[in-house]
mmCIF file of C-alpha atoms in Angstrom:
data_model
loop_
_atom_site.group_PDB
_atom_site.id
_atom_site.type_symbol
_atom_site.label_atom_id
_atom_site.label_comp_id
_atom_site.label_asym_id
_atom_site.label_seq_id
_atom_site.Cartn_x
_atom_site.Cartn_y
_atom_site.Cartn_z
ATOM 1 C CA UNK A 991 4.768 -14.504 16.070
ATOM 2 C CA UNK A 992 2.595 -12.469 18.112
ATOM 3 C CA UNK A 993 3.241 -11.620 21.667
ATOM 4 C CA UNK A 994 1.572 -9.085 24.258
ATOM 5 C CA UNK A 995 3.220 -7.690 27.627
ATOM 6 C CA UNK A 996 1.625 -5.828 30.377
ATOM 7 C CA UNK A 997 -0.820 -4.337 27.987
ATOM 8 C CA UNK A 998 -3.322 -1.663 29.210
ATOM 9 C CA UNK A 999 -5.487 0.846 27.696
ATOM 10 C CA UNK A 1000 -7.181 3.997 29.395
ATOM 11 C CA UNK A 1001 -10.136 5.748 28.009
ATOM 12 C CA UNK A 1002 -11.323 9.516 28.477
ATOM 13 C CA UNK A 1003 -13.630 8.627 31.147
ATOM 14 C CA UNK A 1004 -10.863 7.077 33.230
ATOM 15 C CA UNK A 1005 -11.488 3.658 32.427
ATOM 16 C CA UNK A 1006 -8.530 1.261 32.361
ATOM 17 C CA UNK A 1007 -8.392 -2.145 30.654
ATOM 18 C CA UNK A 1008 -5.575 -4.361 31.777
ATOM 19 C CA UNK A 1009 -5.181 -7.199 29.308
ATOM 20 C CA UNK A 1010 -3.288 -10.872 29.987
ATOM 21 C CA UNK A 1011 -0.319 -11.631 28.397
ATOM 22 C CA UNK A 1012 -0.552 -13.500 25.591
ATOM 23 C CA UNK A 1013 1.665 -15.381 22.974
ATOM 24 C CA UNK A 1014 0.685 -17.024 19.770
ATOM 25 C CA UNK A 1015 2.914 -18.910 17.083
ATOM 26 C CA UNK A 1016 3.067 -18.451 13.707
ATOM 27 C CA UNK A 1017 -0.021 -20.105 11.686
ATOM 28 C CA UNK A 1018 -2.108 -20.778 14.715
ATOM 29 C CA UNK A 1019 -5.599 -20.147 14.841
ATOM 30 C CA UNK A 1020 -7.271 -18.709 17.755
ATOM 31 C CA UNK A 1021 -10.610 -17.222 18.919
ATOM 32 C CA UNK A 1022 -10.839 -14.142 21.295
ATOM 33 C CA UNK A 1023 -13.651 -14.427 23.526
ATOM 34 C CA UNK A 1024 -15.399 -12.616 26.070
ATOM 35 C CA UNK A 1025 -18.637 -11.105 27.584
ATOM 36 C CA UNK A 1026 -19.978 -7.756 25.720
ATOM 37 C CA UNK A 1027 -17.850 -5.016 27.615
ATOM 38 C CA UNK A 1028 -14.699 -7.458 27.933
ATOM 39 C CA UNK A 1029 -12.731 -5.378 25.701
ATOM 40 C CA UNK A 1030 -12.266 -7.785 22.699
ATOM 41 C CA UNK A 1031 -12.345 -4.988 19.869
ATOM 42 C CA UNK A 1032 -10.134 -2.961 21.790
ATOM 43 C CA UNK A 1033 -7.774 -5.549 22.206
ATOM 44 C CA UNK A 1034 -8.166 -6.537 18.511
ATOM 45 C CA UNK A 1035 -7.337 -2.983 17.647
ATOM 46 C CA UNK A 1036 -4.401 -2.766 19.714
ATOM 47 C CA UNK A 1037 -2.858 -5.872 18.294
ATOM 48 C CA UNK A 1038 -3.269 -4.572 14.776
ATOM 49 C CA UNK A 1039 -1.734 -1.161 15.663
ATOM 50 C CA UNK A 1040 -4.931 0.835 15.337
ATOM 51 C CA UNK A 1041 -5.315 1.791 18.686
ATOM 52 C CA UNK A 1042 -2.299 3.086 20.874
ATOM 53 C CA UNK A 1043 -2.145 1.350 24.349
ATOM 54 C CA UNK A 1044 -1.561 3.191 27.691
ATOM 55 C CA UNK A 1045 1.365 1.063 28.480
ATOM 56 C CA UNK A 1046 2.578 -2.328 27.201
ATOM 57 C CA UNK A 1047 4.007 -4.007 24.349
ATOM 58 C CA UNK A 1048 2.624 -5.677 21.038
ATOM 59 C CA UNK A 1049 5.386 -7.308 19.120
ATOM 60 C CA UNK A 1050 4.606 -8.867 15.573
ATOM 61 C CA UNK A 1051 7.275 -10.952 13.577
ATOM 62 C CA UNK A 1052 9.772 -9.239 16.527
ATOM 63 C CA UNK A 1053 8.652 -5.814 15.714
ATOM 64 C CA UNK A 1054 7.316 -3.737 18.741
ATOM 65 C CA UNK A 1055 4.386 -2.054 16.936
ATOM 66 C CA UNK A 1056 4.156 1.018 19.045
ATOM 67 C CA UNK A 1057 8.084 1.731 19.075
ATOM 68 C CA UNK A 1058 7.502 2.738 15.691
ATOM 69 C CA UNK A 1059 6.789 6.221 14.307
ATOM 70 C CA UNK A 1060 3.066 6.691 13.140
ATOM 71 C CA UNK A 1061 3.966 6.448 9.248
ATOM 72 C CA UNK A 1062 6.208 3.401 9.453
ATOM 73 C CA UNK A 1063 3.463 1.674 11.692
ATOM 74 C CA UNK A 1064 0.892 2.243 9.246
ATOM 75 C CA UNK A 1065 3.167 0.987 6.387
ATOM 76 C CA UNK A 1066 4.082 -2.000 8.598
ATOM 77 C CA UNK A 1067 0.519 -2.701 9.280
ATOM 78 C CA UNK A 1068 -0.510 -2.505 5.445
ATOM 79 C CA UNK A 1069 2.119 -4.981 4.779
ATOM 80 C CA UNK A 1070 2.120 -7.213 7.721
ATOM 81 C CA UNK A 1071 -1.564 -7.155 9.481
ATOM 82 C CA UNK A 1072 -4.613 -7.805 7.690
ATOM 83 C CA UNK A 1073 -8.028 -7.029 9.319
ATOM 84 C CA UNK A 1074 -11.373 -7.985 8.680
ATOM 85 C CA UNK A 1075 -13.918 -5.607 10.404
ATOM 86 C CA UNK A 1076 -17.536 -6.141 11.414
ATOM 87 C CA UNK A 1077 -18.542 -4.025 8.181
ATOM 88 C CA UNK A 1078 -16.534 -3.965 5.181
ATOM 89 C CA UNK A 1079 -16.319 -0.171 5.102
ATOM 90 C CA UNK A 1080 -15.578 -0.479 1.445
ATOM 91 C CA UNK A 1081 -15.227 2.848 -0.553
ATOM 92 C CA UNK A 1082 -18.507 3.416 -2.555
ATOM 93 C CA UNK A 1083 -17.108 5.225 -5.127
ATOM 94 C CA UNK A 1084 -14.536 2.370 -6.107
ATOM 95 C CA UNK A 1085 -14.903 -0.785 -7.735
ATOM 96 C CA UNK A 1086 -14.033 -3.864 -5.752
ATOM 97 C CA UNK A 1087 -10.655 -4.187 -7.535
ATOM 98 C CA UNK A 1088 -9.989 -0.358 -6.835
ATOM 99 C CA UNK A 1089 -10.614 -0.850 -3.168
ATOM 100 C CA UNK A 1090 -8.110 -3.624 -3.334
ATOM 101 C CA UNK A 1091 -5.634 -1.961 -5.400
ATOM 102 C CA UNK A 1092 -6.030 1.038 -2.511
ATOM 103 C CA UNK A 1093 -4.974 -1.796 -0.073
ATOM 104 C CA UNK A 1094 -1.589 -2.317 -1.889
ATOM 105 C CA UNK A 1095 -0.859 1.368 -2.164
ATOM 106 C CA UNK A 1096 -1.238 2.018 1.309
ATOM 107 C CA UNK A 1097 1.022 -0.708 2.321
ATOM 108 C CA UNK A 1098 3.501 0.839 -0.326
ATOM 109 C CA UNK A 1099 3.334 -2.211 -2.608
ATOM 110 C CA UNK A 1100 3.452 -2.009 -6.358
ATOM 111 C CA UNK A 1101 -0.140 -2.525 -8.227
ATOM 112 C CA UNK A 1102 -0.349 -6.429 -8.589
ATOM 113 C CA UNK A 1103 -3.465 -7.323 -10.261
ATOM 114 C CA UNK A 1104 -2.618 -10.714 -10.700
ATOM 115 C CA UNK A 1105 -2.525 -11.323 -6.763
ATOM 116 C CA UNK A 1106 -6.068 -9.463 -6.645
ATOM 117 C CA UNK A 1107 -7.544 -11.745 -9.148
ATOM 118 C CA UNK A 1108 -5.982 -14.582 -7.323
ATOM 119 C CA UNK A 1109 -7.554 -13.763 -4.038
ATOM 120 C CA UNK A 1110 -11.005 -12.811 -5.397
ATOM 121 C CA UNK A 1111 -11.034 -16.038 -7.464
ATOM 122 C CA UNK A 1112 -10.361 -18.070 -3.700
ATOM 123 C CA UNK A 1113 -13.272 -16.312 -2.748
ATOM 124 C CA UNK A 1114 -15.479 -16.945 -5.671
ATOM 125 C CA UNK A 1115 -15.585 -13.044 -6.126
ATOM 126 C CA UNK A 1116 -13.496 -12.521 -9.377
ATOM 127 C CA UNK A 1117 -17.004 -12.022 -11.143
ATOM 128 C CA UNK A 1118 -17.649 -9.084 -9.176
ATOM 129 C CA UNK A 1119 -14.265 -7.128 -9.521
ATOM 130 C CA UNK A 1120 -15.711 -4.315 -11.450
ATOM 131 C CA UNK A 1121 -18.796 -3.875 -9.162
ATOM 132 C CA UNK A 1122 -19.369 -1.197 -6.821
ATOM 133 C CA UNK A 1123 -20.015 -1.806 -3.111
ATOM 134 C CA UNK A 1124 -23.751 -0.841 -3.404
ATOM 135 C CA UNK A 1125 -24.106 -3.550 -5.890
ATOM 136 C CA UNK A 1126 -22.823 -6.330 -3.884
ATOM 137 C CA UNK A 1127 -25.198 -8.472 -1.357
ATOM 138 C CA UNK A 1128 -24.077 -8.632 2.497
ATOM 139 C CA UNK A 1129 -22.385 -11.609 2.196
ATOM 140 C CA UNK A 1130 -20.420 -10.574 -1.078
ATOM 141 C CA UNK A 1131 -19.406 -7.428 0.804
ATOM 142 C CA UNK A 1132 -17.850 -9.261 3.620
ATOM 143 C CA UNK A 1133 -16.049 -11.427 1.202
ATOM 144 C CA UNK A 1134 -14.471 -8.331 -0.419
ATOM 145 C CA UNK A 1135 -13.465 -7.401 3.055
ATOM 146 C CA UNK A 1136 -11.921 -10.761 3.556
ATOM 147 C CA UNK A 1137 -10.065 -9.982 0.149
ATOM 148 C CA UNK A 1138 -8.514 -6.708 1.150
ATOM 149 C CA UNK A 1139 -7.340 -8.200 4.437
ATOM 150 C CA UNK A 1140 -5.466 -10.884 2.500
ATOM 151 C CA UNK A 1141 -4.199 -9.387 -0.492
ATOM 152 C CA UNK A 1142 -0.880 -8.398 1.009
ATOM 153 C CA UNK A 1143 -0.708 -11.591 2.268
ATOM 154 C CA UNK A 1144 -0.122 -10.597 5.867
ATOM 155 C CA UNK A 1145 1.551 -12.500 8.500
ATOM 156 C CA UNK A 1146 -1.220 -12.026 10.732
ATOM 157 C CA UNK A 1147 -4.947 -11.733 10.121
ATOM 158 C CA UNK A 1148 -7.466 -10.158 12.610
ATOM 159 C CA UNK A 1149 -11.199 -10.497 12.217
ATOM 160 C CA UNK A 1150 -13.607 -8.483 14.524
ATOM 161 C CA UNK A 1151 -16.988 -10.431 14.843
ATOM 162 C CA UNK A 1152 -16.920 -11.110 11.111
ATOM 163 C CA UNK A 1153 -19.976 -13.201 11.101
ATOM 164 C CA UNK A 1154 -22.078 -10.747 13.377
ATOM 165 C CA UNK A 1155 -24.529 -9.372 10.567
ATOM 166 C CA UNK A 1156 -24.784 -12.759 8.250
ATOM 167 C CA UNK A 1157 -26.993 -15.545 8.064
ATOM 168 C CA UNK A 1158 -26.335 -18.918 8.908
ATOM 169 C CA UNK A 1159 -25.309 -19.839 5.364
ATOM 170 C CA UNK A 1160 -23.219 -16.877 4.677
ATOM 171 C CA UNK A 1161 -21.608 -17.144 8.491
ATOM 172 C CA UNK A 1162 -20.571 -20.272 7.896
ATOM 173 C CA UNK A 1163 -19.095 -19.818 4.630
ATOM 174 C CA UNK A 1164 -17.072 -16.849 5.952
ATOM 175 C CA UNK A 1165 -15.679 -18.915 8.672
ATOM 176 C CA UNK A 1166 -14.264 -21.866 6.611
ATOM 177 C CA UNK A 1167 -12.748 -18.979 4.048
ATOM 178 C CA UNK A 1168 -11.024 -17.351 7.097
ATOM 179 C CA UNK A 1169 -9.501 -20.603 8.094
ATOM 180 C CA UNK A 1170 -8.629 -22.281 4.917
ATOM 181 C CA UNK A 1171 -7.251 -19.078 3.473
ATOM 182 C CA UNK A 1172 -5.230 -18.399 6.325
ATOM 183 C CA UNK A 1173 -3.990 -21.613 6.722
ATOM 184 C CA UNK A 1174 -3.608 -21.556 2.751
ATOM 185 C CA UNK A 1175 -0.944 -18.675 3.132
ATOM 186 C CA UNK A 1176 0.627 -19.476 6.656
ATOM 187 C CA UNK A 1177 -0.874 -16.491 8.183
ATOM 188 C CA UNK A 1178 -1.606 -16.222 11.994
ATOM 189 C CA UNK A 1179 -5.469 -16.195 12.382
ATOM 190 C CA UNK A 1180 -7.290 -14.439 15.221
ATOM 191 C CA UNK A 1181 -11.026 -14.061 15.390
ATOM 192 C CA UNK A 1182 -12.707 -11.898 17.984
ATOM 193 C CA UNK A 1183 -16.501 -13.247 18.366
ATOM 194 C CA UNK A 1184 -19.370 -14.122 20.604
ATOM 195 C CA UNK A 1185 -21.079 -15.935 17.802
ATOM 196 C CA UNK A 1186 -21.631 -19.489 19.039
ATOM 197 C CA UNK A 1187 -21.441 -20.565 14.986
ATOM 198 C CA UNK A 1188 -17.699 -19.691 15.236
ATOM 199 C CA UNK A 1189 -16.906 -21.252 18.520
ATOM 200 C CA UNK A 1190 -18.406 -24.544 17.253
ATOM 201 C CA UNK A 1191 -15.766 -24.610 14.482
ATOM 202 C CA UNK A 1192 -12.730 -24.230 16.382
ATOM 203 C CA UNK A 1193 -11.126 -26.157 19.091
ATOM 204 C CA UNK A 1194 -11.243 -25.389 22.565
ATOM 205 C CA UNK A 1195 -7.433 -25.612 23.086
ATOM 206 C CA UNK A 1196 -7.259 -22.685 20.679
ATOM 207 C CA UNK A 1197 -9.482 -20.250 22.389
ATOM 208 C CA UNK A 1198 -8.475 -17.167 24.538
ATOM 209 C CA UNK A 1199 -10.861 -15.597 26.915
ATOM 210 C CA UNK A 1200 -10.750 -11.972 28.171
ATOM 211 C CA UNK A 1201 -10.800 -12.031 32.326
ATOM 212 C CA UNK A 1202 -8.834 -8.769 33.304
ATOM 213 C CA UNK A 1203 -8.879 -6.686 36.309
ATOM 214 C CA UNK A 1204 -11.503 -3.860 36.180
ATOM 215 C CA UNK A 1205 -9.965 -0.764 36.977
ATOM 216 C CA UNK A 1206 -13.030 1.070 37.153
ATOM 217 C CA UNK A 1207 -16.975 0.401 36.838
ATOM 218 C CA UNK A 1208 -17.290 0.975 33.315
ATOM 219 C CA UNK A 1209 -15.945 -0.968 30.565
ATOM 220 C CA UNK A 1210 -15.906 -0.028 26.848
ATOM 221 C CA UNK A 1211 -18.451 -2.394 25.075
ATOM 222 C CA UNK A 1212 -16.798 -4.457 22.189
#
């Protein structure tokens, strides 16, 4: 379902990260681990089609992401890859429902309010669909970020430090929601984290830890 090969990323300061090859089957749930500066966020962005590699391949559902033209890649990502960021980055001038409608629009998917209500209900957030982001608590805003990532039924769900700004109660809820909702729709789930609360919720067999060659002394902090 997901495969990387000979993947590298070079930055303007001359730093190059070289990532180990990785293969993930459909429906599996993995943790992406590594110390600060090991490149977790960089790798997650490469997997999600957000950051173009210097070399190598990322294949999702048989499609080589970076062989696609930019506009085609954007459309493919919208339809097949859901991303939960550390901060939800919701558009403040739009309601919760409008933020999710925008995600459907970017993917070239027709307006589907029924699907939006379904996802919000699963996250216990349907009662907030008319609310604006500034009217939400931190935990509620993160749930909307999850809803946005799930609304187009992605084959691949990526989460970048999704619990980093949450208290224990909300962190536990987010972990369970990500795992349960990914499983219910057959999505492959990869969570980038250094949060011990997340590590405790997953089996060791499904953890991928970054140990890659340092091409220069400086590494991008993730």
